Short mmCIF file of C-alpha atoms (C1' of nucleotides) in Angstrom, two decimals:
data_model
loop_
_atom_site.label_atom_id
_atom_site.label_comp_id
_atom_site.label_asym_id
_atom_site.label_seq_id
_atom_site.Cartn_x
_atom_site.Cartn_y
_atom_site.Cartn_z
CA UNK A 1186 32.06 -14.94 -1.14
CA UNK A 1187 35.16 -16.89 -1.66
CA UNK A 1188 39.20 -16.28 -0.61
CA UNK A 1189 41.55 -16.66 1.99
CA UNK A 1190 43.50 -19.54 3.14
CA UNK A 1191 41.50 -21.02 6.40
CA UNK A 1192 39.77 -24.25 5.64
CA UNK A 1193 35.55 -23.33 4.61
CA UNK A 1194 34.66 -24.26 8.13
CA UNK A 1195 36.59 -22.31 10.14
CA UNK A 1196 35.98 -19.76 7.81
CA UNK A 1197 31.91 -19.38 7.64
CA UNK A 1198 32.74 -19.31 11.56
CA UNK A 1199 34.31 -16.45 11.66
CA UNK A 1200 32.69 -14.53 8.87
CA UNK A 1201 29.14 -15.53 10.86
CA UNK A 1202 30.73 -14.25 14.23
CA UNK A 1203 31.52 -10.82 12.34
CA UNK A 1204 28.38 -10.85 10.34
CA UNK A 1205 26.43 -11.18 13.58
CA UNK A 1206 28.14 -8.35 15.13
CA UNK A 1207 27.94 -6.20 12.06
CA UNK A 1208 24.20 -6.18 12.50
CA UNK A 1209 24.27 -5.57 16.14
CA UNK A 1210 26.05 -2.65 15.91
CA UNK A 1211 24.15 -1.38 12.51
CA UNK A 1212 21.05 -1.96 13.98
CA UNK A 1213 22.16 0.43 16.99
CA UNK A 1214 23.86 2.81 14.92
CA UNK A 1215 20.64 3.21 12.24
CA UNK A 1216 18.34 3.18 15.03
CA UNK A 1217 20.15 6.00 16.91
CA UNK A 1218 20.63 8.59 14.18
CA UNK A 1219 18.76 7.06 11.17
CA UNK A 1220 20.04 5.64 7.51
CA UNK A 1221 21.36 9.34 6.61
CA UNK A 1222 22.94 10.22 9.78
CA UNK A 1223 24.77 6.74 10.04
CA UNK A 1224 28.13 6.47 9.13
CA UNK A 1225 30.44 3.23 8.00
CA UNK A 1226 32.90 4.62 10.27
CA UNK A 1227 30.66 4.65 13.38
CA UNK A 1228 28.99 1.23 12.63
CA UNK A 1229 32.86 -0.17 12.21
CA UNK A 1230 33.81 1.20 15.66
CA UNK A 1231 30.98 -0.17 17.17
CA UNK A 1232 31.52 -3.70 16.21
CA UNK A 1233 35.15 -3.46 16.91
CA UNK A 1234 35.73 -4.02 13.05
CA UNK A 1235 37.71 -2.12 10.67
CA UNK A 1236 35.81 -0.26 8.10
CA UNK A 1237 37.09 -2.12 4.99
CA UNK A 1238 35.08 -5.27 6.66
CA UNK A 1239 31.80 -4.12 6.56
CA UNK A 1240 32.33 -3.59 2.71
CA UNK A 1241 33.25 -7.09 2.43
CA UNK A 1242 30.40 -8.43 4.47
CA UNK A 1243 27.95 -6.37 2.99
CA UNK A 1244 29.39 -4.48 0.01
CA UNK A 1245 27.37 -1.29 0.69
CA UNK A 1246 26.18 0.45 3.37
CA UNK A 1247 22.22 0.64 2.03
CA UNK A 1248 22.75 -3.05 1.60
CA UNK A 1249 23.52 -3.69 5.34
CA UNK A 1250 20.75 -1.47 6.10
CA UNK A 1251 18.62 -3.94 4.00
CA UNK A 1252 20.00 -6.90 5.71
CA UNK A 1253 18.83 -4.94 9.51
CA UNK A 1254 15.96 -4.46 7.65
CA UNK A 1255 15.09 -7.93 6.72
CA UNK A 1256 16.17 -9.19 10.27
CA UNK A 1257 13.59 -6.92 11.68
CA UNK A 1258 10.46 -7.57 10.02
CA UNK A 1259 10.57 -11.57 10.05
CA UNK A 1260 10.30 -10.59 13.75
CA UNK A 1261 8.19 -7.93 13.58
CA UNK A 1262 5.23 -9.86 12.18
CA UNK A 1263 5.15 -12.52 14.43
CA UNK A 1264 2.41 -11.70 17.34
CA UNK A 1265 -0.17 -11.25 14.78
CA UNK A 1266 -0.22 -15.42 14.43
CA UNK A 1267 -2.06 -14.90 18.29
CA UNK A 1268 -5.25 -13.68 16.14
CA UNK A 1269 -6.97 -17.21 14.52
CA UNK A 1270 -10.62 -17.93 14.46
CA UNK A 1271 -11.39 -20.68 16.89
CA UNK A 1272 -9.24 -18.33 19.79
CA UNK A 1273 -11.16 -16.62 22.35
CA UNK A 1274 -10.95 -12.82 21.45
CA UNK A 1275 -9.98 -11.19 24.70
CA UNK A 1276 -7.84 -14.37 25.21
CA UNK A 1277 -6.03 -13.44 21.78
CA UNK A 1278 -5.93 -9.82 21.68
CA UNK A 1279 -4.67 -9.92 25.79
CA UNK A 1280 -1.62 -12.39 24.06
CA UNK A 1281 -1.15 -9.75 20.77
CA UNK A 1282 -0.80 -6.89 23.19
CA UNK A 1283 1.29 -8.46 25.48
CA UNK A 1284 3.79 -10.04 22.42
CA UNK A 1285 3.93 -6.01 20.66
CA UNK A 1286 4.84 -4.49 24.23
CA UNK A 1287 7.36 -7.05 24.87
CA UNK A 1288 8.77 -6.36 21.42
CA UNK A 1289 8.91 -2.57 22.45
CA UNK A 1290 10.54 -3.67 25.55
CA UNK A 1291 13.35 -5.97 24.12
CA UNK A 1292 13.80 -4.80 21.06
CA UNK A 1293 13.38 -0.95 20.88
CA UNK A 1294 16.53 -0.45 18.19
CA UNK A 1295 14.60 -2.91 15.90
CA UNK A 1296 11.50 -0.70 16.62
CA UNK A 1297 12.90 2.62 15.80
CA UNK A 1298 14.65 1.60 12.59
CA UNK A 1299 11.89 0.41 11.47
CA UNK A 1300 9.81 3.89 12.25
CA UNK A 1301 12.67 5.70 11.17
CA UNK A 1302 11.83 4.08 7.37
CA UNK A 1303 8.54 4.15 7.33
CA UNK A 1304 8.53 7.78 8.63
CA UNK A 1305 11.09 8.81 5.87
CA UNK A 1306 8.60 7.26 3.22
CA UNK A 1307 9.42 4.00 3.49
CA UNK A 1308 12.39 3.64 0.27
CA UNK A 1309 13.56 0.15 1.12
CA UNK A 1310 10.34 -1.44 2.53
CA UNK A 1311 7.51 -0.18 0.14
CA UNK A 1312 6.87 -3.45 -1.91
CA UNK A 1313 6.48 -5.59 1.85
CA UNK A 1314 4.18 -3.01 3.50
CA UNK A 1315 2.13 -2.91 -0.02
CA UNK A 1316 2.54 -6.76 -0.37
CA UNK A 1317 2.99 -8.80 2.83
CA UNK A 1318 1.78 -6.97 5.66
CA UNK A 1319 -0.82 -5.77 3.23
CA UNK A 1320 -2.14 -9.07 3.20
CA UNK A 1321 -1.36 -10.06 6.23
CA UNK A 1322 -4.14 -7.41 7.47
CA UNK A 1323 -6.56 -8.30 5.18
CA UNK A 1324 -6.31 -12.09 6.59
CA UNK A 1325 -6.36 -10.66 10.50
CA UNK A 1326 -9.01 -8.17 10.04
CA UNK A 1327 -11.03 -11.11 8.09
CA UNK A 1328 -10.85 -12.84 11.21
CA UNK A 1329 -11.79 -9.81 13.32
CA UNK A 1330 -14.66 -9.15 11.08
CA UNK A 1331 -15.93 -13.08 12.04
CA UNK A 1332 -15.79 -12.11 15.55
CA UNK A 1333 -17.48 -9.37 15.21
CA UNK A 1334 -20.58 -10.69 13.21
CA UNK A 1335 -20.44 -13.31 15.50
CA UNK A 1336 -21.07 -10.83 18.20
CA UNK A 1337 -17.92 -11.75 20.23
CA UNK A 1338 -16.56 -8.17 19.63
CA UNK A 1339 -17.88 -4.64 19.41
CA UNK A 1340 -18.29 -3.53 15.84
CA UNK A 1341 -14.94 -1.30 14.54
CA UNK A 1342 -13.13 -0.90 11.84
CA UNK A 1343 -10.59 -3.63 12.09
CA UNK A 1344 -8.30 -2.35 10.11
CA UNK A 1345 -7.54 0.99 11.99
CA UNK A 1346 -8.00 -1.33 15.06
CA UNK A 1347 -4.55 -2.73 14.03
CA UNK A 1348 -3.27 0.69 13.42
CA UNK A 1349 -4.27 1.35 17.16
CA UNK A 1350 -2.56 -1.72 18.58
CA UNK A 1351 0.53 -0.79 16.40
CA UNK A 1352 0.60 2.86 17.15
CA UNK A 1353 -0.07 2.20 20.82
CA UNK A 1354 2.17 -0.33 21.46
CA UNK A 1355 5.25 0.68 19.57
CA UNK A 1356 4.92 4.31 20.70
CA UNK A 1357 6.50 3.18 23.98
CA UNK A 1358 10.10 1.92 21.76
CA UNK A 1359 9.94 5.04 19.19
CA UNK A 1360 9.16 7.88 21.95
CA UNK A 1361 10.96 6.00 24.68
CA UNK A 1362 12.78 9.53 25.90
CA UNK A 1363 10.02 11.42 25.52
CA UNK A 1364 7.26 8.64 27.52
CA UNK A 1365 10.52 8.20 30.11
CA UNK A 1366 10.46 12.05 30.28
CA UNK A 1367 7.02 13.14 30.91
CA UNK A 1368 6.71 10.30 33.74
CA UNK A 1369 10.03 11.55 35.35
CA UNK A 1370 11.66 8.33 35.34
CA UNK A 1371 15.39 8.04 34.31
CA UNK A 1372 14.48 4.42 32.59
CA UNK A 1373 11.48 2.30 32.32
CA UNK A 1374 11.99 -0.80 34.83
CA UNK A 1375 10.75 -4.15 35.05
CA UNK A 1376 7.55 -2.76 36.66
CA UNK A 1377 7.11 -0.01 34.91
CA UNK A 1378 6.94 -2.29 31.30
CA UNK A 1379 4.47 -4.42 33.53
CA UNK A 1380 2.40 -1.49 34.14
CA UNK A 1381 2.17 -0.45 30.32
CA UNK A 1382 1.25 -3.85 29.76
CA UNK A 1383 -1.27 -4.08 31.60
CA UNK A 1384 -3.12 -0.52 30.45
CA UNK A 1385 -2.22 -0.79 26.85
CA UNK A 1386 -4.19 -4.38 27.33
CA UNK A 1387 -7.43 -2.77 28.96
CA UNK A 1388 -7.36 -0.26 26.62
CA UNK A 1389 -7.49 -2.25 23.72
CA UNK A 1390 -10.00 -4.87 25.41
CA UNK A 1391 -11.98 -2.18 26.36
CA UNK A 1392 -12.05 -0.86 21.86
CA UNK A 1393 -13.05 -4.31 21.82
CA UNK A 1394 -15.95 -4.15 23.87
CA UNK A 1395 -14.12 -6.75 26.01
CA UNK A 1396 -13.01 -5.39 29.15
CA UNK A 1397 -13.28 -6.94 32.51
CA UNK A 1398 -16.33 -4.20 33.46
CA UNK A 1399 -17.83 -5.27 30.18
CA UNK A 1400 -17.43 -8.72 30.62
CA UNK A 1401 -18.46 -8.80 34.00
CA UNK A 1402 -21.40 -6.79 32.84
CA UNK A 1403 -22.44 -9.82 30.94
CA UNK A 1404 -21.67 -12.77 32.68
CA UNK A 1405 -24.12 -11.38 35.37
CA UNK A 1406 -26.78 -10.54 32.86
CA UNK A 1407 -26.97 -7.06 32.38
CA UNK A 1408 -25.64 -7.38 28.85
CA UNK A 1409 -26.23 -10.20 26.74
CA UNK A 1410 -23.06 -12.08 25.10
CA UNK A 1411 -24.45 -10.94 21.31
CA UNK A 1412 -25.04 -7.20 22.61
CA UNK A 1413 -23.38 -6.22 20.15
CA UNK A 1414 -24.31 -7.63 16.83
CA UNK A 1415 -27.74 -5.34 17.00
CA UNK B 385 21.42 41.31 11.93
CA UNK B 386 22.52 45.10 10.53
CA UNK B 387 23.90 46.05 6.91
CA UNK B 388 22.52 46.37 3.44
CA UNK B 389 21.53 49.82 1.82
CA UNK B 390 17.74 49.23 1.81
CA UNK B 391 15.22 51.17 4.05
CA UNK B 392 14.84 49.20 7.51
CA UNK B 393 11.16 48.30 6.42
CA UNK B 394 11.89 47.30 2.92
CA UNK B 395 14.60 45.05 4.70
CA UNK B 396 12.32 43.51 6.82
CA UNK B 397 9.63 42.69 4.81
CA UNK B 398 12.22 41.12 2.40
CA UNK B 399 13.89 39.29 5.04
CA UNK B 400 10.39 38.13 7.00
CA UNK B 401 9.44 36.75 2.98
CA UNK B 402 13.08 34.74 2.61
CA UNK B 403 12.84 33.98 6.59
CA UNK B 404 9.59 32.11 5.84
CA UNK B 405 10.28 30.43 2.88
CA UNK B 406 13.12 29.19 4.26
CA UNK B 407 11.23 27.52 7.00
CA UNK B 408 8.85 26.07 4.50
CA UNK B 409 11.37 24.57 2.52
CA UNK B 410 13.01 23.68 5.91
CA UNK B 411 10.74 21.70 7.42
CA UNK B 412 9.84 19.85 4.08
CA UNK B 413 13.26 18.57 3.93
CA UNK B 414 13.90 17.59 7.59
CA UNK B 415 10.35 15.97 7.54
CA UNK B 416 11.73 14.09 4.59
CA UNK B 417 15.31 12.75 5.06
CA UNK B 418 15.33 13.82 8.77
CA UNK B 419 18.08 16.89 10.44
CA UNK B 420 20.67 14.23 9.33
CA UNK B 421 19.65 13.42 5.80
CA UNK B 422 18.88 17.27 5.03
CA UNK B 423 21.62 18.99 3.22
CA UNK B 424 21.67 23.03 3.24
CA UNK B 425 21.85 22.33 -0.74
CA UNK B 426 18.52 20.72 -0.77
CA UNK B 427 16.55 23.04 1.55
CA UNK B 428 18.25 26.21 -0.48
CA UNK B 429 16.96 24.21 -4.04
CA UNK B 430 13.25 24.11 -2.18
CA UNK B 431 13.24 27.37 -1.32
CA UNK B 432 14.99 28.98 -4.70
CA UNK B 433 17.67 30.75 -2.94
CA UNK B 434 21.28 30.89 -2.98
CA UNK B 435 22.59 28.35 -0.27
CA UNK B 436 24.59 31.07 1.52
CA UNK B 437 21.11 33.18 2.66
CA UNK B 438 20.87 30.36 4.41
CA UNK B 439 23.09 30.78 6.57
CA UNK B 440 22.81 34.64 6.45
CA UNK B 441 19.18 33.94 7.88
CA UNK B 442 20.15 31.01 10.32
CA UNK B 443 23.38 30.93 10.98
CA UNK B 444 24.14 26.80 11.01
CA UNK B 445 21.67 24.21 9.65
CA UNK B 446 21.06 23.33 13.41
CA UNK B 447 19.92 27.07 14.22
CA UNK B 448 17.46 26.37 11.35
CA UNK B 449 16.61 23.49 12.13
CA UNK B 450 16.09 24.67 15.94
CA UNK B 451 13.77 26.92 14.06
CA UNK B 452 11.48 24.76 12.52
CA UNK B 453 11.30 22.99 15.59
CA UNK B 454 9.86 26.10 17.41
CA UNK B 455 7.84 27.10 15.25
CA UNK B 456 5.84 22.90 15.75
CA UNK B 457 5.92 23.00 19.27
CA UNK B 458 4.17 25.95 19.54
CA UNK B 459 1.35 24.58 17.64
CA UNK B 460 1.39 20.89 18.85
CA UNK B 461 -0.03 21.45 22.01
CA UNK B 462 -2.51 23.65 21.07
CA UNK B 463 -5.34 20.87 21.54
CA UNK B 464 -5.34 19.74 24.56
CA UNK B 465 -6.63 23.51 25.71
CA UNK B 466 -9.93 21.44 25.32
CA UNK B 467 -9.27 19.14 28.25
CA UNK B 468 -10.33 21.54 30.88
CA UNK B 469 -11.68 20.59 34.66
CA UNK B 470 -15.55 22.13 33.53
CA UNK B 471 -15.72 21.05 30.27
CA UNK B 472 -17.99 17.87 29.14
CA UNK B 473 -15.83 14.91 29.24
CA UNK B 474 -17.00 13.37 25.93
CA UNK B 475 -17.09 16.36 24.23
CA UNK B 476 -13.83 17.48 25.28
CA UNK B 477 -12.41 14.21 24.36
CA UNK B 478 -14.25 14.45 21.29
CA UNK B 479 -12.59 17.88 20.37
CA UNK B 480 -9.18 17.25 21.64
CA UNK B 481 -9.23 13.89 19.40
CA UNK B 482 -10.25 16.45 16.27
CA UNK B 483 -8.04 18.89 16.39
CA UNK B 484 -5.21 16.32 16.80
CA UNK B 485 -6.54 14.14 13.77
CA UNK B 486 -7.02 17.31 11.81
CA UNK B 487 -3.03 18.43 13.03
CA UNK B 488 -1.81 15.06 11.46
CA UNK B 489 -4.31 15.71 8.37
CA UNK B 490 -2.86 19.09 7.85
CA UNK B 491 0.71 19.34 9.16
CA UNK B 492 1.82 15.87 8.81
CA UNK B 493 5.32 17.49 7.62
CA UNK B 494 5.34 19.06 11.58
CA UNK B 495 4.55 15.97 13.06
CA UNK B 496 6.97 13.78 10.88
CA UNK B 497 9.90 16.45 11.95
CA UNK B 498 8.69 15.97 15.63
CA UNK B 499 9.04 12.24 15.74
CA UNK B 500 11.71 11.76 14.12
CA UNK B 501 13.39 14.58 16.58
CA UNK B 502 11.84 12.21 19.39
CA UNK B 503 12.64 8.56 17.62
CA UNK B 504 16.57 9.82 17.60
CA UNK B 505 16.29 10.43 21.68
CA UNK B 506 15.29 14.32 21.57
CA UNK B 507 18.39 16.34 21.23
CA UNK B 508 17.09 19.51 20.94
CA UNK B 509 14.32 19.21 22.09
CA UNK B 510 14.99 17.49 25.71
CA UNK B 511 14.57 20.29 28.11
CA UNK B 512 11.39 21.38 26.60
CA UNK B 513 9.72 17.58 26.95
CA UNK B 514 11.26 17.72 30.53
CA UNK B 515 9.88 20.91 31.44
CA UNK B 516 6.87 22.46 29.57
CA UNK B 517 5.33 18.99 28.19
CA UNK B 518 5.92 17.29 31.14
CA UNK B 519 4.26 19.96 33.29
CA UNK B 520 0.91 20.38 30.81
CA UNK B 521 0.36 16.99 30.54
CA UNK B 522 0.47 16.86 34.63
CA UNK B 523 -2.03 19.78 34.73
CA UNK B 524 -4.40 17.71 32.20
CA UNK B 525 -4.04 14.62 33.60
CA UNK B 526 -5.20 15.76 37.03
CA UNK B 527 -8.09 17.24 35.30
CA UNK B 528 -8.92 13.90 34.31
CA UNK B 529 -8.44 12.26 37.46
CA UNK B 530 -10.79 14.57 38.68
CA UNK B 531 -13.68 13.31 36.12
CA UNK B 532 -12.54 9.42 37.07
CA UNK B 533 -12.88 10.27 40.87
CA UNK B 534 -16.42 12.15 40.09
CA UNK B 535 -17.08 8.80 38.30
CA UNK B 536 -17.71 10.86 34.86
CA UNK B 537 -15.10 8.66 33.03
CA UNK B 538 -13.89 4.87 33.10
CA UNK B 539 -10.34 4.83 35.88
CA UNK B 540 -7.17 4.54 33.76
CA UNK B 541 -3.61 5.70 34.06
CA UNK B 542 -4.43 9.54 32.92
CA UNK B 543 -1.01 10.14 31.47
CA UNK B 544 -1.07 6.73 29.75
CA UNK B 545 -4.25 7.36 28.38
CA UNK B 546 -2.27 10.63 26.75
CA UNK B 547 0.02 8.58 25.21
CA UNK B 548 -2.50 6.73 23.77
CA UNK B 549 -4.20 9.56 22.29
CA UNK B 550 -0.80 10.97 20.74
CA UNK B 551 0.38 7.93 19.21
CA UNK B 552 -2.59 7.16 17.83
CA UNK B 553 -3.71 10.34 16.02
CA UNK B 554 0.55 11.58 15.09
CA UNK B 555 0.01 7.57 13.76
CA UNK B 556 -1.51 8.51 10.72
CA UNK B 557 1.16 11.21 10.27
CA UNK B 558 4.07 9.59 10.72
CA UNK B 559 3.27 5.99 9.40
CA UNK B 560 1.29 7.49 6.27
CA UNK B 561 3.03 5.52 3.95
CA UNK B 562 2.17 2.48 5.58
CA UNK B 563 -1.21 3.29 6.45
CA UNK B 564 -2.00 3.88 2.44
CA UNK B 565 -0.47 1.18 1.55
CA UNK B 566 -2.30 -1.61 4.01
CA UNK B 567 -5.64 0.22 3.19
CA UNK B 568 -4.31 0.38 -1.02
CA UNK B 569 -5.18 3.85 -1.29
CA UNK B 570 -3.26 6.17 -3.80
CA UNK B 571 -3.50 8.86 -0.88
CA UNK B 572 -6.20 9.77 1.81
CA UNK B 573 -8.92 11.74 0.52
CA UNK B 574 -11.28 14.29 2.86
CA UNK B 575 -13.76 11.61 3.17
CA UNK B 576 -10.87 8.97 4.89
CA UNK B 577 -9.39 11.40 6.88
CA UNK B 578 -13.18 12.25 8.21
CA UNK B 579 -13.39 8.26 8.93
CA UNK B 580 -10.04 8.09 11.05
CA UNK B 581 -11.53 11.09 12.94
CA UNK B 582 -14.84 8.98 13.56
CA UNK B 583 -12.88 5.61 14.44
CA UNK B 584 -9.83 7.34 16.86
CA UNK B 585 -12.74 9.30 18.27
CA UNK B 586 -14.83 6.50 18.57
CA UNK B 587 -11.76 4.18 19.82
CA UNK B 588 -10.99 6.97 22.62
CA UNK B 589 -14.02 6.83 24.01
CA UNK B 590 -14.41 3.50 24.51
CA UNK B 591 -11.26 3.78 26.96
CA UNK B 592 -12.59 6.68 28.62
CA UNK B 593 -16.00 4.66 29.09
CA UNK B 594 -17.68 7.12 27.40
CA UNK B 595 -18.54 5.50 24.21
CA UNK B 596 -21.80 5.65 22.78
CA UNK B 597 -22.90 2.15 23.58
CA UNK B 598 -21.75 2.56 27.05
CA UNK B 599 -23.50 6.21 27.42
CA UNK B 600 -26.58 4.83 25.66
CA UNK B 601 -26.70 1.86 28.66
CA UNK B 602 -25.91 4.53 31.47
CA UNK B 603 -29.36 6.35 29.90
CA UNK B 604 -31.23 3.01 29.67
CA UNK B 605 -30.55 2.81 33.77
CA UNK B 606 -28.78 -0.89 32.78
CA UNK B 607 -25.56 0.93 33.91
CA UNK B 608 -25.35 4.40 37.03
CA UNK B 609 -23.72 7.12 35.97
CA UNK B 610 -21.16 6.50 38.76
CA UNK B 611 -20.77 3.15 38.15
CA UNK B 612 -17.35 3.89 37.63
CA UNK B 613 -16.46 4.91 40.62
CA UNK B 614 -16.80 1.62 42.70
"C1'" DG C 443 39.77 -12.96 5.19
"C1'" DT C 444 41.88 -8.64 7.23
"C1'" DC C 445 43.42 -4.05 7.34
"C1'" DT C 446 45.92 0.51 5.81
"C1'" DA C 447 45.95 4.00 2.69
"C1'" DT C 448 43.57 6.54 -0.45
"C1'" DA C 449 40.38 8.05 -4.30
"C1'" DC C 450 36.42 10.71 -5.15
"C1'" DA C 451 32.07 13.01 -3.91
"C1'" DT C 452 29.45 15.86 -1.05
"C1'" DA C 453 28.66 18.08 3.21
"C1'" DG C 454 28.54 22.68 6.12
"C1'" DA C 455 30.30 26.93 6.32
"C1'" DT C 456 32.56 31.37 4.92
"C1'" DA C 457 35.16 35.07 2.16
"C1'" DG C 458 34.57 38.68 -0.45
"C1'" DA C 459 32.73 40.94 -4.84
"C1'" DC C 460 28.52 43.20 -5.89
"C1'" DG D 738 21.25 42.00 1.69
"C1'" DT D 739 22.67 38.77 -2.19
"C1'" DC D 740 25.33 35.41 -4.46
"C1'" DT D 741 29.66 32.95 -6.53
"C1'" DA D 742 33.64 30.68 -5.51
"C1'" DT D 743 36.03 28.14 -2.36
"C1'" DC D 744 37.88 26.11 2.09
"C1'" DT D 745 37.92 22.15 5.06
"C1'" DA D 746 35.91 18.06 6.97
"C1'" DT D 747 33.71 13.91 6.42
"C1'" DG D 748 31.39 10.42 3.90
"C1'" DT D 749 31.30 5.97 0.90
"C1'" DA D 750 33.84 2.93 -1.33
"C1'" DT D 751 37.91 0.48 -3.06
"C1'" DA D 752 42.89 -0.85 -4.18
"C1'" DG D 753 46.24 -3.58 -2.87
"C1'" DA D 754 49.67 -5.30 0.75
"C1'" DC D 755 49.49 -8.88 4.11
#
DNA sequence: GTCTATACATAGATAGAC
DNA sequence: GTCTATCTATGTATAGAC
């Protein structure tokens, strides 16, 4: 990691600048054509970078993928801290949704590179998914599980009830063209992301039992609050 | 498509034996490493033939992979024949959700070569999304808002609510490695593919206000058949 | 730290004997 | 119709001047 002549400073600025814009344009690049179908070449043209630099920044190109990679799923993981015990259920699940659509909305590269390595068998990411998020689930669905026995949710499998979220919400980054296709629209606007929003949230509320008709329902009596731990 | 010495039958029935093989080991490969990761090599290895009747048979490894393409649409829209404007809503959700859960169960190679066609922004497969998918999925989705308007099924966004049903069922496809390795199975037996079924099917009909819960209260007279329709 | 030139491997595709 | 040998392009990676 050492050379050159500039004094350390002014060096870690510039290699940070470059670094930076290494992973920009990887991240597009991977996400538009997938770890196979990227090139060095096209990565380097994208970041306005001469080829040779990428190798010095990240020696290889699967270990720049890694480092896109590792960017992605410190991010990636981050709406699930919405789902704790003492929060309201429809409360939390309305702010998961919300968080995983906005995700799909600013950052569909980071979504598709992501599907792009878990669809091809997931080669660099098998030890996190069986490891982290693996337990990560276990802790979330515990806490759906309390909600449930508590009445406060219809009974599910919470497990595949993440799967649904997950699928659901990411679905709009990974089939962008073919969502933006089927509805006729040359690209999803502001309003349009809205509008996903808010139907991705009723559906889920309404897996969870929790949906304004339901909840009306029983605030006015004609289902009790614990209807659902018979 | 003319030379050889053979008979014209014995030709064919060679050729239709190397044509489908081909395709097998095809759509193995491109399910795999994706159209960009696929070598000619590899496929050729799968299928035990010489790389060159490849491209006796195809042509270019896009013709082939055109190919394998064709032959998945044709088959991926199969289910939603079920959604039709006479049918029982429930059980026409209920079968649509099946056959798509038993698609993923037993073609997830189709569906993995499908999304990853879609995640990389459809190239081949543009005009077909634009055109045939986008005019089925108008044709079912009016048959639904015809059941919401008769007040036989909770209102939603119709083609929304096919999104939903796509990426949720192709989820278990696709995502496989993930979803055995949050649930720490060595692979999906018959018994946890039959408990997806239940949950998507169960999950579906909760959004479509048709859940059993819900259709159990509508019996009960604590909620009107049409009380979706206000 | 940066960049040009290049080594070496593998890709898709085809020529031409059988 | 089948298959071996080969052409040409492109890919990753690195050497070495600056």
């Amino acid at each position: 990691m050492d050379g050159g002549g500039a004094t350390g400073i002014a060096r870690r600025r510039i290699g940070r600048a470059n670094h930076a814009r290494i992973l920009k344009a990887a991240e597009r690049v991977f996400a538009e054509v997938g770890f196979a179908g990227a090139s060095m070449a096209e990565i380097a043209a994208r970041a306005k970078l001469p080829k040779a630099n990428l190798h010095y920044y990240f020696g290889t190109k699967e270990a720049l993928y890694r480092a896109v990679l590792n960017d992605i799923l410190a991010v990636w993981l981050g709406p699930m801290d919405a789902i704790r015990p003492d929060s309201d259920p429809a409360a939390a699940l309305t702010e998961y949704v919300a968080a995983k659509v906005a995700a799909s909305r600013d950052r569909p590269l980071a979504s598709r590179v992501f599907a792009n390595e878990v669809l091809h068998g997931a080669p660099q990411i098998e030890r996190f998914l069986a490891r982290e998020l693996r337990q990560l689930v276990a802790e979330k669905a515990a806490v759906l599980e309390g909600w449930i026995e508590d009445g406060r949710m219809a009974p599910l499998d919470t497990k595949h009830f993440f799967f649904m979220v997950w699928a659901l919400t990411q679905h709009y980054a990974d089939f962008a063209v073919q969502v933006r296709l089927v509805l006729d629209k040359k690209r999803l606007e502001r309003k349009d992301w809205d509008h996903v929003g808010s139907e991705v949230t009723r559906m889920v509320l309404r897996v969870a039992g929790l949906a304004e008709a339901d909840r009306a329902a029983s605030v006015s009596g004609r289902r009790g609050a614990a209807s659902w731990a018979s």
